[in-house]
Short mmCIF file of C-alpha atoms and ligand atoms in Angstrom, two decimals:
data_model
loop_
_atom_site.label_atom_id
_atom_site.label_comp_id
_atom_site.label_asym_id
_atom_site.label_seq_id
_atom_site.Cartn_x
_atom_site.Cartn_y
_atom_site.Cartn_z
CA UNK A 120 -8.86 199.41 109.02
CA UNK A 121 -8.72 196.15 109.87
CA UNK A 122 -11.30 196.51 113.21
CA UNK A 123 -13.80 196.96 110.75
CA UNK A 124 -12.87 194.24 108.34
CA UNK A 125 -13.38 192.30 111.70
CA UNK A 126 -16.68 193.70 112.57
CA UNK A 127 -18.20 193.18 109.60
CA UNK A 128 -17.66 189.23 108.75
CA UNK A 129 -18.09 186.30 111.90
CA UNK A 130 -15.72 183.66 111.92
CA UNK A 131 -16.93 181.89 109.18
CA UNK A 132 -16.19 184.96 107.08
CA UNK A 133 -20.01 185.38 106.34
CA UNK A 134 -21.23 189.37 106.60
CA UNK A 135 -22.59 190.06 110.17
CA UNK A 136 -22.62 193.71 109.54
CA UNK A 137 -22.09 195.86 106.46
CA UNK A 138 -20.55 199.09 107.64
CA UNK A 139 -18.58 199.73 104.22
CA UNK A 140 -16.99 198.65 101.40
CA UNK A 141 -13.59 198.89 102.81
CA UNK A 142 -12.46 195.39 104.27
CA UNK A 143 -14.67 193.13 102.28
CA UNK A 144 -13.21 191.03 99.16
CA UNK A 145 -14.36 190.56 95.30
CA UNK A 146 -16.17 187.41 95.97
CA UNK A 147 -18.10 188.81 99.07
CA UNK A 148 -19.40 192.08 96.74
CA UNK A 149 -20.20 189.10 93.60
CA UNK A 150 -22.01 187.45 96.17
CA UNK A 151 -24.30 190.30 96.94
CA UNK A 152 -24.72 191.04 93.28
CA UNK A 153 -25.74 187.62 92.87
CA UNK A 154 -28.25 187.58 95.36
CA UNK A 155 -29.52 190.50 94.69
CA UNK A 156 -30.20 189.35 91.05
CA UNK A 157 -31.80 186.03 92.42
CA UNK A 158 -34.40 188.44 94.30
CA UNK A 159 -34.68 191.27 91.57
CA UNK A 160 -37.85 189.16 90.08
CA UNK A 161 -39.60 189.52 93.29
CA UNK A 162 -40.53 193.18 92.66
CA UNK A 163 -42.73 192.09 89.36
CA UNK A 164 -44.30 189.64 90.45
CA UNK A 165 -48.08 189.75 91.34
CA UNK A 166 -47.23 188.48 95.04
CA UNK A 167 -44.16 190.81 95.65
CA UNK A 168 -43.20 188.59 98.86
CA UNK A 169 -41.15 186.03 99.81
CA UNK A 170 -40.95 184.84 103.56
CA UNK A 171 -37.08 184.65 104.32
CA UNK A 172 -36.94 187.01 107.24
CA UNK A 173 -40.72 186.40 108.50
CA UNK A 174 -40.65 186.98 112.56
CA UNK A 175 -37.78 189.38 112.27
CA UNK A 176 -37.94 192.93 113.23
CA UNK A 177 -35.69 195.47 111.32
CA UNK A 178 -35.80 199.41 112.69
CA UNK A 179 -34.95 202.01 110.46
CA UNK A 180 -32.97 205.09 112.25
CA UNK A 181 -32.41 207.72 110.39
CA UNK A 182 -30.93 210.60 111.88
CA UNK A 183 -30.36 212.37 108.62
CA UNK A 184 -33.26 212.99 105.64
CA UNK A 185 -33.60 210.26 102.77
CA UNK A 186 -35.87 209.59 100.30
CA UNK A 187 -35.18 206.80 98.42
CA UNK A 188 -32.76 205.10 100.73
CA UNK A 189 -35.39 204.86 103.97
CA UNK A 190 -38.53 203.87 101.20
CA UNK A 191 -36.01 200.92 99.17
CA UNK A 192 -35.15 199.77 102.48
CA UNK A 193 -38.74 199.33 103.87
CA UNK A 194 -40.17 198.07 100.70
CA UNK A 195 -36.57 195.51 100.63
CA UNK A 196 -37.60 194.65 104.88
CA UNK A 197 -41.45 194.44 103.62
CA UNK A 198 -40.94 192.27 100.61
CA UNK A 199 -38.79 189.85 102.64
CA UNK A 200 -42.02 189.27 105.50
CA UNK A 201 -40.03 191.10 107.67
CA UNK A 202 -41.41 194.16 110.40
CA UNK A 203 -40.18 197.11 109.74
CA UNK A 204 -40.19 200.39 111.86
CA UNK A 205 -38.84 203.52 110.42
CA UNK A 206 -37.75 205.66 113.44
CA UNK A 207 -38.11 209.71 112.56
CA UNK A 208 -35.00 210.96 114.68
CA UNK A 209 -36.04 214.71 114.46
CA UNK A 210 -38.97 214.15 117.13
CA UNK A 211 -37.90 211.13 119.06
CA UNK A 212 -35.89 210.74 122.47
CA UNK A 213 -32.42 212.67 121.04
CA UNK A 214 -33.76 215.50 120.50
CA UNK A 215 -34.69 215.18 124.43
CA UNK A 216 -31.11 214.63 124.95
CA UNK A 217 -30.67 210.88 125.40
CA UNK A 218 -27.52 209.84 124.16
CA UNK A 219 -27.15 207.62 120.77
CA UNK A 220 -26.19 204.73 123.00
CA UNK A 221 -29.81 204.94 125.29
CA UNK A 222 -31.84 205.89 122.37
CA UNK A 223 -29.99 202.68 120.49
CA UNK A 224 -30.22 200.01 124.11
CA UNK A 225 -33.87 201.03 124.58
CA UNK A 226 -34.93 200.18 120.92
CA UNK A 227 -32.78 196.93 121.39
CA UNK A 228 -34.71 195.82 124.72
CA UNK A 229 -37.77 195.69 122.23
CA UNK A 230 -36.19 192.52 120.78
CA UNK A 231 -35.05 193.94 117.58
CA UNK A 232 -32.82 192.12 115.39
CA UNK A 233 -31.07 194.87 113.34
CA UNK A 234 -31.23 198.57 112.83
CA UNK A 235 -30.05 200.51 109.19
CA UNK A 236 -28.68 203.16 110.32
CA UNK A 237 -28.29 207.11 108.65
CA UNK A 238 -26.13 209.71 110.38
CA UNK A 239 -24.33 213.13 109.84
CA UNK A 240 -21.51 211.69 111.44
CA UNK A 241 -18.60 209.47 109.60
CA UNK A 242 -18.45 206.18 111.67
CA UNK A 243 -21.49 206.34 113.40
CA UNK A 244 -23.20 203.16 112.01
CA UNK A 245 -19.65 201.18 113.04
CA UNK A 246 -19.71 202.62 116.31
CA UNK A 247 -23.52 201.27 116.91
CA UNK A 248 -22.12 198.17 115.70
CA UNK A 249 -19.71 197.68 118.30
CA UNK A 250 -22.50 198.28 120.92
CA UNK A 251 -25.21 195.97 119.89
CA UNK A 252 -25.87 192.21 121.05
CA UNK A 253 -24.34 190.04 119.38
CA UNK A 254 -27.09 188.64 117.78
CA UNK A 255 -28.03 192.03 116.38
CA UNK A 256 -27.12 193.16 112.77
CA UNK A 257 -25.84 197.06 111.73
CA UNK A 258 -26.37 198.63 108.20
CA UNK A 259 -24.80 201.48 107.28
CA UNK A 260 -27.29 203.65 105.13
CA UNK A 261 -24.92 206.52 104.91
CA UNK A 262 -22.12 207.81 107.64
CA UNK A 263 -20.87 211.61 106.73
CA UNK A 264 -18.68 211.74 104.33
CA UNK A 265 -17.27 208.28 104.86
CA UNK A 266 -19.16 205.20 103.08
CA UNK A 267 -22.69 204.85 101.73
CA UNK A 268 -21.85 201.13 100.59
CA UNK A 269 -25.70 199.83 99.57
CA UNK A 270 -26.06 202.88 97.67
CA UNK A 271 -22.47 201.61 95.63
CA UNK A 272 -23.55 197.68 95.78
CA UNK A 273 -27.10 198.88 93.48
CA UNK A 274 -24.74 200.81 91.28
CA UNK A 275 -22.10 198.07 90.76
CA UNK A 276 -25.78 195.99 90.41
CA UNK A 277 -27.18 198.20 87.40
CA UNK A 278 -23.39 198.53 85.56
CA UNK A 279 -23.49 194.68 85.84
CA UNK A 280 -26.90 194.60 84.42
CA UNK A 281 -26.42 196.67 81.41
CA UNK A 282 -22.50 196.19 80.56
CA UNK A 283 -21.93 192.11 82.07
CA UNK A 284 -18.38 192.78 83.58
CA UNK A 285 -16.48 195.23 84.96
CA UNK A 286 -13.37 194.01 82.59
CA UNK A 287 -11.73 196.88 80.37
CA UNK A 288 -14.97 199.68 81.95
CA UNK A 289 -13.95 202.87 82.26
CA UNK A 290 -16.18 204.97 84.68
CA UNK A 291 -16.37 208.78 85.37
CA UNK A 292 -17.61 209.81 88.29
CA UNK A 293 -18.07 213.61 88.27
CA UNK A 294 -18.79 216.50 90.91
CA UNK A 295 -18.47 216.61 94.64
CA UNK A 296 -16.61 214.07 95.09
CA UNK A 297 -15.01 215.92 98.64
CA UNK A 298 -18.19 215.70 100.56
CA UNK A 299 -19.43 211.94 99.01
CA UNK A 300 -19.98 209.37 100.57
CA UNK A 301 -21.27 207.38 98.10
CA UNK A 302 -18.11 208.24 95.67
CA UNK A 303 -16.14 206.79 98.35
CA UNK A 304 -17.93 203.73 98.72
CA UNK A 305 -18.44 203.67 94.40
CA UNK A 306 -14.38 203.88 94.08
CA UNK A 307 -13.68 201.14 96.24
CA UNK A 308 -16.24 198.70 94.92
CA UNK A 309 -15.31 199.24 91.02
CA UNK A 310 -11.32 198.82 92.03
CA UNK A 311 -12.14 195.41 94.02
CA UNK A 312 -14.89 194.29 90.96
CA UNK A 313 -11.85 194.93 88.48
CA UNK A 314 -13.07 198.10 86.60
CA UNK A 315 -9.89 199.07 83.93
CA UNK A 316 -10.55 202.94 85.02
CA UNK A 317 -11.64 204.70 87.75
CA UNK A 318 -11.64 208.55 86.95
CA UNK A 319 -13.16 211.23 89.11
CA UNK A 320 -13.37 214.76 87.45
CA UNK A 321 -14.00 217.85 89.55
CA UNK A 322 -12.39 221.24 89.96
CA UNK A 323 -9.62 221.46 92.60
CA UNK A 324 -12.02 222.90 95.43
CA UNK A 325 -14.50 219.33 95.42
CA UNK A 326 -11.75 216.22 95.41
CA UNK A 327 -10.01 215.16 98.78
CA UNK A 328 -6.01 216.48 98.46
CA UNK A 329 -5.23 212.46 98.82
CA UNK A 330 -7.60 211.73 96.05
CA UNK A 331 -5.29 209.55 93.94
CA UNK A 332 -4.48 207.26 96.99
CA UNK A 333 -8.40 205.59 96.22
CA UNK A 334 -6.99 204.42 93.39
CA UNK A 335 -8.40 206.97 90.49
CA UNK A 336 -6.94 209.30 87.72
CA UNK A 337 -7.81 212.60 88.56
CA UNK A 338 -9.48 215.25 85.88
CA UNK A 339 -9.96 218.83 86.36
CA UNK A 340 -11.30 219.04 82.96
CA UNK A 341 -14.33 217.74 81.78
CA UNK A 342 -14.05 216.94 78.49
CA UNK A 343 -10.62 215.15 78.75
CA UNK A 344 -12.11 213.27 81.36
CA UNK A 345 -15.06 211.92 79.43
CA UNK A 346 -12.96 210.99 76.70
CA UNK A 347 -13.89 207.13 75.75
CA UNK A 348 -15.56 206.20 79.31
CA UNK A 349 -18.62 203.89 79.54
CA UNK A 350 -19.98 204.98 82.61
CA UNK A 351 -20.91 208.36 83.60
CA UNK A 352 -21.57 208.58 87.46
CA UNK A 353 -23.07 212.28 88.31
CA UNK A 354 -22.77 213.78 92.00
CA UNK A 355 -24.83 216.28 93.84
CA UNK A 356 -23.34 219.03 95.25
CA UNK A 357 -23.12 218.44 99.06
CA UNK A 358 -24.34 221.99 99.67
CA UNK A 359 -25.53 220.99 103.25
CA UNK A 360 -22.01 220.13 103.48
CA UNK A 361 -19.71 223.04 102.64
CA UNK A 362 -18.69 225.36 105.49
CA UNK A 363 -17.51 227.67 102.97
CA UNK A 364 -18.54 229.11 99.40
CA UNK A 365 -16.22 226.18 97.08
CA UNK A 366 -17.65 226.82 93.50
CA UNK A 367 -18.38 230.49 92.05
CA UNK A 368 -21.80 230.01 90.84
CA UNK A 369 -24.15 227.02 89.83
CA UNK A 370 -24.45 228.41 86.40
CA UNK A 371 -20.57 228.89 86.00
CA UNK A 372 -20.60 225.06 87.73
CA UNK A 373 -22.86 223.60 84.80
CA UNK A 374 -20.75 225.34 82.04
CA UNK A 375 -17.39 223.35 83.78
CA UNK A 376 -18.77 220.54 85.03
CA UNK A 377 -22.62 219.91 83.76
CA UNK A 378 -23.27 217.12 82.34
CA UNK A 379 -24.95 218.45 79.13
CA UNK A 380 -26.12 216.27 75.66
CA UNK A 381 -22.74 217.78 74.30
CA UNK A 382 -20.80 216.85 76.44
CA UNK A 383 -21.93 213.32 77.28
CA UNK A 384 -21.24 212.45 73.27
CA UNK A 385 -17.61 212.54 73.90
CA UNK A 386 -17.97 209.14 76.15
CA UNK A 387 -17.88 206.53 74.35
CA UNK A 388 -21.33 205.74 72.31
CA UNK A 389 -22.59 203.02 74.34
CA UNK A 390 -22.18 204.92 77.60
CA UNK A 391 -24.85 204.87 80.77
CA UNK A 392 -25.24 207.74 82.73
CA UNK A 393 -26.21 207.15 87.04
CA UNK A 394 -26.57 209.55 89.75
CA UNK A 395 -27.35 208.10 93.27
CA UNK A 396 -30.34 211.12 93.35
CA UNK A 397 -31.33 213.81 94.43
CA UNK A 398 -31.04 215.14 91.45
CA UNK A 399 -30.51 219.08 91.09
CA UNK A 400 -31.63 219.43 86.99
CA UNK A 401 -29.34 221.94 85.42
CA UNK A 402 -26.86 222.01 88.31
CA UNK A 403 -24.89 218.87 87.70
CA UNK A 404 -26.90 217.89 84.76
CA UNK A 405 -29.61 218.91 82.27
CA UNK A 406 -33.21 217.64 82.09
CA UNK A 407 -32.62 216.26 79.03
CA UNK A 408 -29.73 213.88 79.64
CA UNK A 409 -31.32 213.15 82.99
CA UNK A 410 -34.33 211.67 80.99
CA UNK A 411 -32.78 210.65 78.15
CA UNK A 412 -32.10 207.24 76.65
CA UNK A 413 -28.84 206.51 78.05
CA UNK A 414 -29.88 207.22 81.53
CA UNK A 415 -30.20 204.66 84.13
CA UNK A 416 -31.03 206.67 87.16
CA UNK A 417 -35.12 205.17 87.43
CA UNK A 418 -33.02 201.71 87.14
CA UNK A 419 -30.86 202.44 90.08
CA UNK A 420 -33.49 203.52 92.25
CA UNK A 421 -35.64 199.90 91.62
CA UNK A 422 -32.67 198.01 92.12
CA UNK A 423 -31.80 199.46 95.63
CA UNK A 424 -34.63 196.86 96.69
CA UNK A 425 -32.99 194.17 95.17
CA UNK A 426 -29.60 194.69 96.62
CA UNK A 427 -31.22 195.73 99.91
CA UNK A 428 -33.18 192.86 100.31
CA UNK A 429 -29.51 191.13 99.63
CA UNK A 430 -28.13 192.45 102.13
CA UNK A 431 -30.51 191.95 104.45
CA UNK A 432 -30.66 188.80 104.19
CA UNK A 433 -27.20 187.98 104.07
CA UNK A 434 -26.46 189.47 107.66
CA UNK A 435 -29.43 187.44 108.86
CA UNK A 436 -27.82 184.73 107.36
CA UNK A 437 -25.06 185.07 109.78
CA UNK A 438 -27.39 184.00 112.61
CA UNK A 439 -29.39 180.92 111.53
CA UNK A 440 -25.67 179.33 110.85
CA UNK A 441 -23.88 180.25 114.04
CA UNK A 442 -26.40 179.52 116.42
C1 NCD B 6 -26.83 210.23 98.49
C2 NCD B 6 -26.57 210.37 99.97
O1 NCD B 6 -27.46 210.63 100.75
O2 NCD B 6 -25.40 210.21 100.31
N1 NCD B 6 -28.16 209.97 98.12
C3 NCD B 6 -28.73 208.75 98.28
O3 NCD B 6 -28.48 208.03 99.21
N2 NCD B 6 -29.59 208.37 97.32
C4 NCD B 6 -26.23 211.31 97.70
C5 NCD B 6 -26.76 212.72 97.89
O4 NCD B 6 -27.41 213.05 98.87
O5 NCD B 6 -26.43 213.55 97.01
#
């Protein structure tokens, strides 16, 4: 997709957008780990500021729910002195039938300089992107079932933190992977960082039927699939997602496909387990692997602000060295 490759980077190759993971290199996703890590001390300290994007005005437009996502990206907008308005979609203008377009040039005449953007639809946030001013920036905080690429930038963040490379990892990611986004965007990031393994293990009904052309050895068995790995990503099932009844019951799911204490002990000792949240405890995983001491799904969620506030500034970037 090389129009998005496009999109995303100016001339000087420097990230104007971030739409997905697709079409940027290794040394642009180091770069955001790096400058993510160069703002993780922020959080703790007693002043939890720093003025870098003071005078800017960032809109949050979610047209889909979110937790943690909308909060990490305010707090990331807030800690960088920026202004931050978080737009609730369910009672605004669309649901009066403006288009996406109005709703999106009516926000910009407020002199906005970039929206992060949430939508049910795959390839919304690019779209947006190709309809702004020039001057204004597009994050994609989720599109469909197409990229969620912050959410795999804080993941790729916390496996750097605890295991130092991606050389010789092995990583599992396990569940839905059909209707995830952030799967999607998790695959491609570990490939281009230079993971050894990618494996995704699901039952037939949950992967895409080109699965193996992201670049992953596909398991429909769980414990085969766990076998030596050092990473253990967990999905939710997509329920809000499936037109039709994929999985006989979420009992019968956690027996297959559950990440239980059992199981996990058949990855390899050292091994961290994620899950991008919500959580759905005995579902896709019990309570007391969830809270246990290899999990690093707390971590995850504090260093979303981190890599947010990375990417935030990086696509402001963009502007203070082209104009
Ligand atoms: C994910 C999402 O919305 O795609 N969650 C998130 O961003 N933290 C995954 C999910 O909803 O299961």
């Amino acid at each position: 997709m090389r129009e998005i490759e496009n999109l995303q980077l100016n001339a000087q190759g420097q990230l104007q957008h971030f739409l997905s993971i697709e079409g940027l290199d290794k040394a642009l996703l180091t770069e955001i780990l790096d400058t993510a890590e160069s703002f993780a001390g922020i959080s703790s300290q007693n002043v939890k500021k720093v003025p870098l994007l003071r005078g800017k005005t960032i809109v949050n437009l979610f047209f889909e729910n979110s937790t943690r996502t909308r909060a990490t990206f305010e707090l990331a907008a807030t800690r960088l002195s920026a202004d931050i308005l978080s737009m609730n979609i369910a009672t605004s203008a669309t649901s009066k039938g403006e288009s996406l377009l109005d709703t999106i040039h009516n926000i910009e005449a407020m002199q906005v300089d970039m929206f992060v953007v949430r939508h049910s639809l795959s390839g919304a946030a690019h779209f947006i992107a190709q309809h702004v001013a020039p001057h204004v920036s597009v994050i994609n905080a989720g599109d469909g079932q197409h990229e969620h690429p912050t959410q795999a930038m804080l993941d790729m963040f916390t496996i750097r933190r605890v295991k130092k490379q991606f050389t010789g990892l092995r990583v599992a990611i396990v569940g839905d992977i059909l209707h995830s986004r952030v799967a999607r965007s998790q695959i491609q990031a570990l490939n281009k960082l230079g993971a050894e393994e990618v494996r995704v293990i699901a039952p037939k009904t949950l992967l895409p039927t080109d699965v193996e052309s992201l670049g992953v050895s596909v398991y429909y068995d769980m414990e085969a699939g766990l076998k030596d790995v050092d990473v253990v990503i967990m999905l939710r099932l997509q329920k809000e997602r499936m037109s039709s009844a994929l999985l006989p019951s979420e009992s019968e799911y956690f027996k297959c496909y559950g990440l239980s204490e059992d199981k996990l002990k058949l990855a390899h000792k050292d091994a961290v387990v994620m899950h991008p949240g919500p959580i759905n405890r005995g579902v896709e995983i019990s309570s007391k692997v969830a809270d246990g001491t290899q999990s690093l799904i707390l971590q995850q969620v504090s260093n979303g602000i981190a890599v947010r506030m990375a990417v935030l500034s990086m696509t402001m970037q963009h502007r203070r060295e082209s104009i």
